[in-house]
Coordinates of C-alpha atoms in Angstrom, one line a residue:
X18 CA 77.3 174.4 -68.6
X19 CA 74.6 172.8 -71.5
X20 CA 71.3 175.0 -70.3
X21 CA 68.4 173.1 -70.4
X22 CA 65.5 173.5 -72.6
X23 CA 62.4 175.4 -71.5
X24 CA 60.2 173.1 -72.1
X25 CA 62.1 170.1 -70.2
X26 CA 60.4 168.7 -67.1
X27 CA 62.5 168.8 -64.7
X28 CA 63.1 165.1 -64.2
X29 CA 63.7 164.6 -67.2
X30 CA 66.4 162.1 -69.6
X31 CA 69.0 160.4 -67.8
X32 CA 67.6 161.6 -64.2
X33 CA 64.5 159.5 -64.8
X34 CA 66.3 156.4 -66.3
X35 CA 68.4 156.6 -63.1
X36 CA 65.5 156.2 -60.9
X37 CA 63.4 153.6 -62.7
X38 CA 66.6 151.6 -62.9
X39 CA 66.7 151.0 -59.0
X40 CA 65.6 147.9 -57.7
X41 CA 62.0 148.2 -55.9
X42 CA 62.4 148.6 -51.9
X43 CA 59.8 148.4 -49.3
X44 CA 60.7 150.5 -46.0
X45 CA 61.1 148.2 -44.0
X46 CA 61.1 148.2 -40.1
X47 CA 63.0 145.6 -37.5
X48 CA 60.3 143.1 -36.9
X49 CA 62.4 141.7 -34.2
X50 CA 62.1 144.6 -32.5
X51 CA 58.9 145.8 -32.7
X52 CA 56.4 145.5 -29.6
X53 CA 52.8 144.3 -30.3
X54 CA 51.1 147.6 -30.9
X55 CA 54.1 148.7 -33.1
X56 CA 53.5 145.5 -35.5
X57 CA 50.0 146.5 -35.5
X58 CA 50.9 149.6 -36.4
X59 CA 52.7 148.9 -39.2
X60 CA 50.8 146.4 -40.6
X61 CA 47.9 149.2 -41.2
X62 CA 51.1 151.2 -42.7
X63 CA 51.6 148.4 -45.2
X64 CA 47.9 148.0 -46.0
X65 CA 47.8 152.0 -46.8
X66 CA 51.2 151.4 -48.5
X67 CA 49.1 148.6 -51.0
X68 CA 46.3 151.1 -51.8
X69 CA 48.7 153.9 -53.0
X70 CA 49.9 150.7 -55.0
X71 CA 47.1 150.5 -56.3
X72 CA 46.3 154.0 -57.6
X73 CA 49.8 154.5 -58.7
X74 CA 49.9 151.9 -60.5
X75 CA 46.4 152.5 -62.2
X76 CA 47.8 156.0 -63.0
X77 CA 50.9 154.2 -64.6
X78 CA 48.1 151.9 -66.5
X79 CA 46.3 155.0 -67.8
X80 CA 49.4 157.0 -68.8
X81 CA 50.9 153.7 -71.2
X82 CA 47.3 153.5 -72.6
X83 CA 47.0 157.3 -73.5
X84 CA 50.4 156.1 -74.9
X85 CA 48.7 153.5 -77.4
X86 CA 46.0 155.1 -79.2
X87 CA 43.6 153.5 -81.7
X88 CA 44.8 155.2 -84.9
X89 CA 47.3 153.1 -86.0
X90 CA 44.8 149.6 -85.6
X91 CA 43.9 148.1 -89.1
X92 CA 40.9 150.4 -90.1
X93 CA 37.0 149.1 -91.1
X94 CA 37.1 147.1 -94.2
X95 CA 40.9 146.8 -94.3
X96 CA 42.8 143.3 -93.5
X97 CA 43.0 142.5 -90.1
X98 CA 39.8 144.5 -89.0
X99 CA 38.0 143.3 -86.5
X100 CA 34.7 142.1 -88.3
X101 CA 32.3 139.3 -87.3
X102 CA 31.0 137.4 -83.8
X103 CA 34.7 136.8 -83.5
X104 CA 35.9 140.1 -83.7
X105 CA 37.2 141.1 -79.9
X106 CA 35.5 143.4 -77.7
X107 CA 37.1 146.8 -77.8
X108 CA 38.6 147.1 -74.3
X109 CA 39.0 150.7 -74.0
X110 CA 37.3 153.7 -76.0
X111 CA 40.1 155.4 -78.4
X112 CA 42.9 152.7 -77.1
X113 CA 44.6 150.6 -79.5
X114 CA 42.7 146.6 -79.3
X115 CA 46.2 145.4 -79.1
X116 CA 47.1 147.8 -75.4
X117 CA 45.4 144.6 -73.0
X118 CA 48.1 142.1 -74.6
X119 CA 50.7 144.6 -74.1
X120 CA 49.8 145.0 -70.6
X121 CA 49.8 141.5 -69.7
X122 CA 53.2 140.8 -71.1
X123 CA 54.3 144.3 -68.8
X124 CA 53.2 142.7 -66.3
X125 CA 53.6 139.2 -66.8
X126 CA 49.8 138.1 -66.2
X127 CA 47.1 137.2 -68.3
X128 CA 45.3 138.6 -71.0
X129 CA 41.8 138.8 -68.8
X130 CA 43.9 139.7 -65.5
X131 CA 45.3 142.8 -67.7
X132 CA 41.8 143.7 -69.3
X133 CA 40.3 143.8 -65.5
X134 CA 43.0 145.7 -64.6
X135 CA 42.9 148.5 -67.5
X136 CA 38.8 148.7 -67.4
X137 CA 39.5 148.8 -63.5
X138 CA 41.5 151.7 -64.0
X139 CA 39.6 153.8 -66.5
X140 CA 36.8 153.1 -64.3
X141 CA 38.7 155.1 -61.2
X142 CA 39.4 158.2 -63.9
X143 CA 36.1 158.3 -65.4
X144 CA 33.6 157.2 -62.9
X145 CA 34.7 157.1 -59.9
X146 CA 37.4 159.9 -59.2
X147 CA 36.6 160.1 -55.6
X148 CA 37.4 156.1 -54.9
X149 CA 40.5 156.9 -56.8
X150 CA 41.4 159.9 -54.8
X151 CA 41.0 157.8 -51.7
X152 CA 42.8 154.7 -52.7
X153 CA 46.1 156.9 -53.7
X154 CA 46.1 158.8 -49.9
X155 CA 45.6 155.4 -48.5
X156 CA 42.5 155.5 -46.9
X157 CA 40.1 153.4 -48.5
X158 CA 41.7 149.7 -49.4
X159 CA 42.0 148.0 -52.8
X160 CA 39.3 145.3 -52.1
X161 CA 36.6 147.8 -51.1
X162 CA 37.6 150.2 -54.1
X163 CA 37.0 147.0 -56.7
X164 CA 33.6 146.5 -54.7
X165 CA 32.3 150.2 -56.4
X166 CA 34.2 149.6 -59.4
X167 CA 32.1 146.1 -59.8
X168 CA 28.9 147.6 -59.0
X169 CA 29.2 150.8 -60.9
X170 CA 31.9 150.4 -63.9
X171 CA 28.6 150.0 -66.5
X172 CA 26.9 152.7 -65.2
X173 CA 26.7 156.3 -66.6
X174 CA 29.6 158.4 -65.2
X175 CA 27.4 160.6 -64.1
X176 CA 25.1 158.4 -62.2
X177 CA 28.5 156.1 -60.9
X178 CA 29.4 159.6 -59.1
X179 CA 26.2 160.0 -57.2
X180 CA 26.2 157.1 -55.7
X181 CA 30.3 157.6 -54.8
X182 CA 29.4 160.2 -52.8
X183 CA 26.7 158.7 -50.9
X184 CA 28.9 155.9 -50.0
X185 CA 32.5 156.7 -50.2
X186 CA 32.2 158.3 -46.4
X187 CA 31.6 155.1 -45.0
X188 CA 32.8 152.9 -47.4
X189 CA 36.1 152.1 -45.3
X190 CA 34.0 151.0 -42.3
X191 CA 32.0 148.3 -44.3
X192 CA 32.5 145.1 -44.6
X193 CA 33.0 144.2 -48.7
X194 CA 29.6 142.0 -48.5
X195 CA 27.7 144.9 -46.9
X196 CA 29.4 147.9 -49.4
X197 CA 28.7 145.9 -52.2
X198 CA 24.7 145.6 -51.4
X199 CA 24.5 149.3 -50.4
X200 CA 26.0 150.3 -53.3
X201 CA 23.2 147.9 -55.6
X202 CA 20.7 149.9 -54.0
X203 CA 21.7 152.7 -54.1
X204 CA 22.3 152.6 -57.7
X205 CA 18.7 151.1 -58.0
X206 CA 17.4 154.1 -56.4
X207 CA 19.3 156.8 -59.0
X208 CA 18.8 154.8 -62.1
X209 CA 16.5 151.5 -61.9
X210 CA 17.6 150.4 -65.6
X211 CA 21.0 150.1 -64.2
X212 CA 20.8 146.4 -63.2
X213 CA 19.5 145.2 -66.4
X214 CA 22.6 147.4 -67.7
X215 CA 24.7 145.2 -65.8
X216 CA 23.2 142.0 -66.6
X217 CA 23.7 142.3 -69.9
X218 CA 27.3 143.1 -70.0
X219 CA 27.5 140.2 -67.9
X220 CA 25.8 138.0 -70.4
X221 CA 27.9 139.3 -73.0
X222 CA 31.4 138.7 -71.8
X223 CA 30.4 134.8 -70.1
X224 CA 32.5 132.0 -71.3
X225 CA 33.8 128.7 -70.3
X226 CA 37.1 128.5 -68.4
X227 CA 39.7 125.5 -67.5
X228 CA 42.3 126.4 -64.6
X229 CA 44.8 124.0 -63.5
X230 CA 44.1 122.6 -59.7
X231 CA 46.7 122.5 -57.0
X232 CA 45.3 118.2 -56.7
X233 CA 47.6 116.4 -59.1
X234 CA 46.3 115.7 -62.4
X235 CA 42.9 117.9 -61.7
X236 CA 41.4 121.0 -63.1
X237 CA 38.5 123.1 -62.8
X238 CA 36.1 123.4 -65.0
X239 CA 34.0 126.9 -64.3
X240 CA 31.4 129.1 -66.5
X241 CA 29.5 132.5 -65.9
X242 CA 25.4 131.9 -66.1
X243 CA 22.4 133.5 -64.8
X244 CA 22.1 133.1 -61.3
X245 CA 18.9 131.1 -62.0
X246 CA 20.1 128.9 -64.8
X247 CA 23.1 128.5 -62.4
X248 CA 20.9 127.4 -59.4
X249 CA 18.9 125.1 -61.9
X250 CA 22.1 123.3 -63.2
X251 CA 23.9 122.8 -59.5
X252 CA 20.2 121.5 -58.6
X253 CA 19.7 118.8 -61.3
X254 CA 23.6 118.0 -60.7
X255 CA 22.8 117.3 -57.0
X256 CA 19.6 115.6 -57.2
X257 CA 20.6 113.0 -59.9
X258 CA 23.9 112.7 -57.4
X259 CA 21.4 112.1 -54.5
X260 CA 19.9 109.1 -56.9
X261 CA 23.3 107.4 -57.1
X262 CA 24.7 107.8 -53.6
X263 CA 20.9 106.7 -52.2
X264 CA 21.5 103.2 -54.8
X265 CA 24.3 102.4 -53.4
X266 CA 27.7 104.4 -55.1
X267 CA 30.4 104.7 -52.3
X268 CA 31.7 107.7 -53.2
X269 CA 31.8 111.0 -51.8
X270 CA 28.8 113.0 -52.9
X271 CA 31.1 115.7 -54.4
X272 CA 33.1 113.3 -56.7
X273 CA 29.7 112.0 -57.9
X274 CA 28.2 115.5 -58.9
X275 CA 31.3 115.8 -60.8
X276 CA 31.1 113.0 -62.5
X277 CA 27.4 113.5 -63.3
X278 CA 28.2 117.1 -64.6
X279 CA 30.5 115.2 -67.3
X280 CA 28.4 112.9 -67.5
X281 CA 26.0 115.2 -68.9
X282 CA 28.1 116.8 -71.1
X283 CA 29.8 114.7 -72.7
X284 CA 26.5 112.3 -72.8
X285 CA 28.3 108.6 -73.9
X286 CA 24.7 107.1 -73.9
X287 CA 23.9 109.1 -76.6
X288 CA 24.4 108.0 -79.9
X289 CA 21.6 109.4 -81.8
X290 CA 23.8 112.5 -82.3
X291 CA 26.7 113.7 -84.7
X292 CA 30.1 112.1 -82.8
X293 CA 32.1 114.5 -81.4
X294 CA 36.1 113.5 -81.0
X295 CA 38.2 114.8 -78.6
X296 CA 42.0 114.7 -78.7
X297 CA 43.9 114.3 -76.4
X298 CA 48.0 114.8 -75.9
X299 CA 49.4 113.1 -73.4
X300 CA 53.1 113.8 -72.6
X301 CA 55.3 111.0 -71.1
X302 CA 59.1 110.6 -71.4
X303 CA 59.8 106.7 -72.2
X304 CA 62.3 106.8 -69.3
X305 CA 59.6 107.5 -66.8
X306 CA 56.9 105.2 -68.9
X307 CA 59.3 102.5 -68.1
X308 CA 59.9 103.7 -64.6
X309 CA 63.8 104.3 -65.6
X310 CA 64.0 108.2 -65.0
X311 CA 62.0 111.3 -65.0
X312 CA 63.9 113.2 -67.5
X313 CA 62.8 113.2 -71.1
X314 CA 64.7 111.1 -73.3
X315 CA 67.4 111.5 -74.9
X316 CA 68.6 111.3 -78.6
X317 CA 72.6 112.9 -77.7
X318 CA 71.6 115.9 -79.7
X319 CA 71.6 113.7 -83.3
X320 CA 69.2 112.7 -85.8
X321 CA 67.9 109.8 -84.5
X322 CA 69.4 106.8 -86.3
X323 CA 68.0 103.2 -87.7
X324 CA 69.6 101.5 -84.8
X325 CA 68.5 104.5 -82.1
X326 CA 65.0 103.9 -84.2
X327 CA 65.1 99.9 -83.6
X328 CA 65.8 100.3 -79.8
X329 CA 63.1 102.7 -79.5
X330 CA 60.5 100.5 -81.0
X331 CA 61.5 97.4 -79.0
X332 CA 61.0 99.4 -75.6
X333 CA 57.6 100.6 -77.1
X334 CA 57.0 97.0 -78.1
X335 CA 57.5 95.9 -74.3
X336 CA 55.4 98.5 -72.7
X337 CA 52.3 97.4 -75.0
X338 CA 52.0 100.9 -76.5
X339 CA 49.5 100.3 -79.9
X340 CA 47.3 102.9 -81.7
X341 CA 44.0 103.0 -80.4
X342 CA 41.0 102.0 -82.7
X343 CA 39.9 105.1 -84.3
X344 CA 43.1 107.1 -82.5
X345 CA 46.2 108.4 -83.1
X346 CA 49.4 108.2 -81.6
X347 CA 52.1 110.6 -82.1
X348 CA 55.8 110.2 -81.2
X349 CA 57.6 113.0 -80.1
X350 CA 61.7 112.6 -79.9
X351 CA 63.6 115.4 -78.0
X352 CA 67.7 116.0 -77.8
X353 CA 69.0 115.8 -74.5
X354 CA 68.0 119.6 -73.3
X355 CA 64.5 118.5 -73.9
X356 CA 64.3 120.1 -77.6
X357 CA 62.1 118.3 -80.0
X358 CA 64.2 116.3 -82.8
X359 CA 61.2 114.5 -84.7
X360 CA 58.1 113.5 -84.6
X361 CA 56.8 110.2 -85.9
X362 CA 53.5 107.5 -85.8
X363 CA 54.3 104.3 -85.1
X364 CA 53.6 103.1 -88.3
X365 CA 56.5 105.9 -89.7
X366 CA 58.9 104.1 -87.3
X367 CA 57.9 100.7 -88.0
X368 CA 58.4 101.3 -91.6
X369 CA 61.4 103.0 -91.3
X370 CA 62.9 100.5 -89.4
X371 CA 62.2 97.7 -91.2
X372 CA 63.5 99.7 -94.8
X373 CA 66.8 100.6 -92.9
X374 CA 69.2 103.0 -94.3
X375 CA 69.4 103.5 -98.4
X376 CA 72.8 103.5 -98.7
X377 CA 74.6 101.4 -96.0
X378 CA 73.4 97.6 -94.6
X379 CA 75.0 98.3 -91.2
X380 CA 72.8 98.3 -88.7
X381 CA 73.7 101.6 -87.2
X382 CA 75.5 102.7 -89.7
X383 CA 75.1 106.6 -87.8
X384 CA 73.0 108.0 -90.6
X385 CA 69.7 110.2 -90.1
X386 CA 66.8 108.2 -90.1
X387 CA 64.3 110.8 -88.6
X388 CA 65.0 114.3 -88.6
X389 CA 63.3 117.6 -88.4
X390 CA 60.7 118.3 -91.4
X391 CA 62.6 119.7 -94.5
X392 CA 62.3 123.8 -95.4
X393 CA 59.4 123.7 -97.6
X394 CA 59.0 126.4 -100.5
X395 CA 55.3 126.8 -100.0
X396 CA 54.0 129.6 -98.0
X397 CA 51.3 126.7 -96.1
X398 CA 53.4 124.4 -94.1
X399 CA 53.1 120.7 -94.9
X400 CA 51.5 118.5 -93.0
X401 CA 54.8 117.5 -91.1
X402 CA 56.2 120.4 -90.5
X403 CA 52.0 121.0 -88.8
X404 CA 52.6 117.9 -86.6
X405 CA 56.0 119.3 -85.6
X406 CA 55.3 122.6 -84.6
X407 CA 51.9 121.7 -83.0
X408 CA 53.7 119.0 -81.4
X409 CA 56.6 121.1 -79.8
X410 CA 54.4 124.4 -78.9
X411 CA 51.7 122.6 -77.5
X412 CA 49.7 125.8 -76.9
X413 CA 50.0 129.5 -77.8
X414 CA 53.6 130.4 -78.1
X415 CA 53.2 134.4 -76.7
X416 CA 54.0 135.5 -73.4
X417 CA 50.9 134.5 -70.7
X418 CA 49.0 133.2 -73.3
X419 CA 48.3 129.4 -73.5
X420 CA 45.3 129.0 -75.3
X421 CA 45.0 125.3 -76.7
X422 CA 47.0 124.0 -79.9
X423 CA 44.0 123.7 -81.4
X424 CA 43.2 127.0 -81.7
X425 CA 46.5 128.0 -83.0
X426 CA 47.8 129.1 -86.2
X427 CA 51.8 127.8 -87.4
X428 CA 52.7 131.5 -87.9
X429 CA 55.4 132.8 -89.6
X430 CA 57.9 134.5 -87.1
X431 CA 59.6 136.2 -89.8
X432 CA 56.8 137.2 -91.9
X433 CA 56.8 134.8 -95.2
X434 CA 56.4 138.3 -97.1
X435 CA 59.5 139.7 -96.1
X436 CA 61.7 136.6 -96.8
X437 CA 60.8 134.1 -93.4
X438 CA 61.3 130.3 -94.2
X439 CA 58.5 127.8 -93.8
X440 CA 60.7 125.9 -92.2
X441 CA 60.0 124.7 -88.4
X442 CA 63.1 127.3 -87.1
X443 CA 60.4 129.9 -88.7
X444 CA 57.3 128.8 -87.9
X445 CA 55.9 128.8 -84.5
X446 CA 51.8 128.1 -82.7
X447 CA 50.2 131.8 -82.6
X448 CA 46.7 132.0 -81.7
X449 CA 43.9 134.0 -83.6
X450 CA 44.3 136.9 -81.4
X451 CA 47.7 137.1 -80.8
X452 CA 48.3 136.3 -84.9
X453 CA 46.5 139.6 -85.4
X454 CA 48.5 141.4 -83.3
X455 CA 52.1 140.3 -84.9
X456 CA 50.4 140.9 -88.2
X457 CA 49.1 144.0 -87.5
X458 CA 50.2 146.0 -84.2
X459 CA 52.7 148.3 -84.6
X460 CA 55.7 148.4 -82.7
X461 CA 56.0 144.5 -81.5
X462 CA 59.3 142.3 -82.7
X463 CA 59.4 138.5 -82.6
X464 CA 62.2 136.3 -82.8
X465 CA 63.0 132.5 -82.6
X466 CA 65.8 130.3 -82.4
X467 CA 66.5 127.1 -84.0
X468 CA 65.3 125.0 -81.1
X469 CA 62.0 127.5 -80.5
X470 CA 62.8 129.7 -78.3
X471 CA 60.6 132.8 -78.7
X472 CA 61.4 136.0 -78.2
X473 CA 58.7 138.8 -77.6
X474 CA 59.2 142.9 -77.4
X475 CA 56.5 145.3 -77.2
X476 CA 56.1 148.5 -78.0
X477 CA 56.9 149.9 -75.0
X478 CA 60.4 147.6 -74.8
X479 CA 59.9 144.9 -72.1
X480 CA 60.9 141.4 -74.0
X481 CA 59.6 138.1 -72.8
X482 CA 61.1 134.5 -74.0
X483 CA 59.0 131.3 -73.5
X484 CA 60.3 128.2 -74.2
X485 CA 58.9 125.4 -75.7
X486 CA 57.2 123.0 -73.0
X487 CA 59.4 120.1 -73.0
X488 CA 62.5 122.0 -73.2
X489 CA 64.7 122.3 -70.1
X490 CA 65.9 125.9 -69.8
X491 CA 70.2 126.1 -70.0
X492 CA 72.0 125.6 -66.7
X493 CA 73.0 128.3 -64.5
X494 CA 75.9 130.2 -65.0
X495 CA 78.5 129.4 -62.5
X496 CA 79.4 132.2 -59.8
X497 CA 82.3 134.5 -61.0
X498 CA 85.7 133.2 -58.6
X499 CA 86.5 135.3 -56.1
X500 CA 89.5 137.8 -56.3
X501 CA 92.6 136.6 -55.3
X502 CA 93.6 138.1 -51.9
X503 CA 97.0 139.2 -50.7
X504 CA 97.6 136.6 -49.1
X505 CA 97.0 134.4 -52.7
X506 CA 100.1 135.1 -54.4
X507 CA 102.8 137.6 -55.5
X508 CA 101.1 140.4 -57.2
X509 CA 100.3 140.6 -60.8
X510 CA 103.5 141.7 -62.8
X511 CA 103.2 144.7 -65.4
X512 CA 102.1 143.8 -68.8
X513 CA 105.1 144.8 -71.4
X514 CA 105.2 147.7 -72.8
X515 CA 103.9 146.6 -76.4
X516 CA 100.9 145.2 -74.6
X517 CA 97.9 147.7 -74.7
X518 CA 96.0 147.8 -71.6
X519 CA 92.9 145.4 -70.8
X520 CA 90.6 148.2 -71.4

């Protein structure tokens, strides 16, 4: 028998693999056949169960950070340092800037849900031990925990621990509402500098936001500000509101504050001020613009040809579409999985079309007209392959990312350096942040296909793949047939004897 090293935990290798490769299971219980108390009873089982969650998984969070220290990030003065008002906030001391992207694409979340969650956690293990503690034996919930986290995470650890113990007693008894505003005061009453403290961090990390609503064709539009400025905007909002409904609008008073808020944003009365243009993408399929189908169209998986070109226009031509005044409109052609072919003006086509094809009269004589943008030998992409790329990302290509096109950089995927293409298989929308960290992080791989198809790995070996938007993923693969039976057939004969075995 192999003896096992001394200084092997006992779990170790193959053991451990074994039991992080079983699927998750929640004990579960016969609902069926449960009486009224017992369903009670295990509902306040599950709700204990969620809080150990919680602290293990904070635990886990903690462990993969020691796991990422900042030694390896690019160093003061050195390329890729953070430097300047757009340099991002260190999330955790001595943890690599580049652990909170990680994270999110662990967990398949967002880049802010994963920072809460890390600062969460380093919160429990160096301010509030006791909450911690509590949270993993189940007896304080999740929600009340993130109520002492939120009032005391900027505090001084010291200070954070005082008022723990003055509250954690009761804490499970009190309503969120009421633990919260005990646990203000209480910190007022240890250190009354604290609030400003808070305030300020506040003020620091406020920005705009834009989340998707469930109403079709809505979003949100949210911002952190000072509670008074706050109460002063929502009051102007409502009162110039009021003014309108009282002179007659019939709309509902909310949809007029919210037209009033953009109103006053984007200001259209103004003109006495440097324009500011906004561009917008909208994404249609011709099929559903002419109310034909709501797939996207189709090119059969070809370059798009002079007579495919001439058929396209004279649909366009029918539904009216022009360029706007002062506008742009931008064509984008996708194979029949949804892949982007080409993209095009409607000038590009028009001229196309009427030039035909160089070498043959025919009027679809099959050639490529329109194609992808050629492999350029420049390390700056040209202009088309910009168009391309911007058009078929849309937004920030890595894993839970998303952050506008226009903030994104046509990165490399295989680093120009090292022998990547700027060609549009190669390049690929990256934003700032997350073009720092495949420049810079250690550890990460990124990979593309032809069509776009990105491929992400972190350190730690979980790999994500988005897609571009418009591309439809590849069918399911059909269900294996069942066995035969003995009832199918005579059995199989023996293979001969200069046959290897199937194995």
């Amino acid at each position: 028998m192999q003896e096992i090293e001394e200084d092997q935990p006992p779990f170790a290798g193959g053991l451990l693999d074994l039991l992080l490769a079983q699927p998750a299971e929640l004990p579960r219980l016969p609902v069926g056949l449960l009486s009224r108390e017992q369903k009670a009873a295990e509902l306040q089982r599950v709700a204990a169960l969620k809080a150990m969650t919680a602290a293990y998984e904070a635990e886990l969070v903690l462990g993969l950070a020691d796991d990422t220290p900042d030694d390896l990030d690019p160093a003061p003065g050195t390329p890729g340092a953070r430097r300047g008002s757009w340099a991002p906030d260190p999330e955790l001391p001595g943890v690599s800037e580049f652990f909170t992207a990680e994270l999110a694409v662990v967990l398949n979340c967002g880049r802010r849900s994963a920072s809460l969650l890390a600062q969460r956690a380093w919160t429990y293990r160096e301010s509030l031990p006791g909450t911690w503690a509590a949270l993993a034996a189940g007896a304080l919930d999740e929600a009340r925990a993130k109520v002492l986290v939120d009032v005391l995470e900027y505090t001084d650890p010291a200070v954070a621990r005082t008022v723990e113990a003055q509250l954690l007693a009761e804490a499970a008894a009190l309503t969120t509402h009421t633990l919260r505003k005990r646990a203000v005061a209480a910190l007022l009453a240890v250190d009354a500098d604290a609030a400003d403290a808070r305030r300020r961090e506040a003020e620091r990390r406020a920005d705009v936001r834009v989340y998707p609503s469930p109403r079709e064709g809505m979003s949100t539009l949210a911002t952190d500000l000072p509670a008074p400025v706050a109460a002063a905007c929502f009051d102007l909002v409502d009162r110039l509101a009021v003014v309108l409904k009282t002179d007659g609008d019939e709309r509902p008073i909310g949809q007029i504050r919210a037209a009033v808020l953009a109103d006053l944003i984007q200001r259209p009365w103004d003109d006495g001020r440097p324009p500011v243009t906004a561009h917008l993408q909208l994404i249609a399929t011709l099929g559903a613009l002419v109310g034909r189908s709501g797939e996207a169209a189709e090119v059969n998986g070809l370059p798009i040809t002079i007579g495919q070109l001439r058929d396209l226009l004279r649909e366009l031509d029918a539904l009216g579409l022009r360029t706007p005044a002062g506008g742009s409109v931008t064509l984008a052609l996708t194979d029949d999985d949804g892949a982007l072919r080409a993209t095009s003006t409607l000038e590009q086509l028009r001229r196309i079309a009427r030039h035909g094809c160089p070498d043959h009269h025919d009027t679809d004589c099959g050639c490529a007209a329109l194609d992808r943008p050629e492999e350029t030998d420049s390390y700056e992409p040209s202009a088309a392959q910009q168009t391309f790329v911007h058009t078929r990302d849309r937004t920030c290509r890595f894993p839970t990312c998303g952050q506008r096109v226009g903030w994104a950089d046509a990165d490399h995927v295989l680093p120009h350096a090292r022998g990547g293409a700027t060609d549009c298989a190669d390049l690929c929308c990256l934003c700032r942040s997350h073009h720092r960290l495949k420049t810079f992080a250690p550890g990460w791989r990124f990979a593309m296909t032809v069509d776009g198809v990105l491929h992400v790995t972190t350190p730690s070996g979980i790999t994500r793949t988005t897609r571009p938007p418009g591309m439809r993923p590849p069918p399911a693969a059909p269900d294996p047939p069942d066995p035969p039976t003995a009832s199918a057939g005579p059995p199989p004969t023996a293979p001969p004897d200069d046959e290897a075995p199937p194995f």
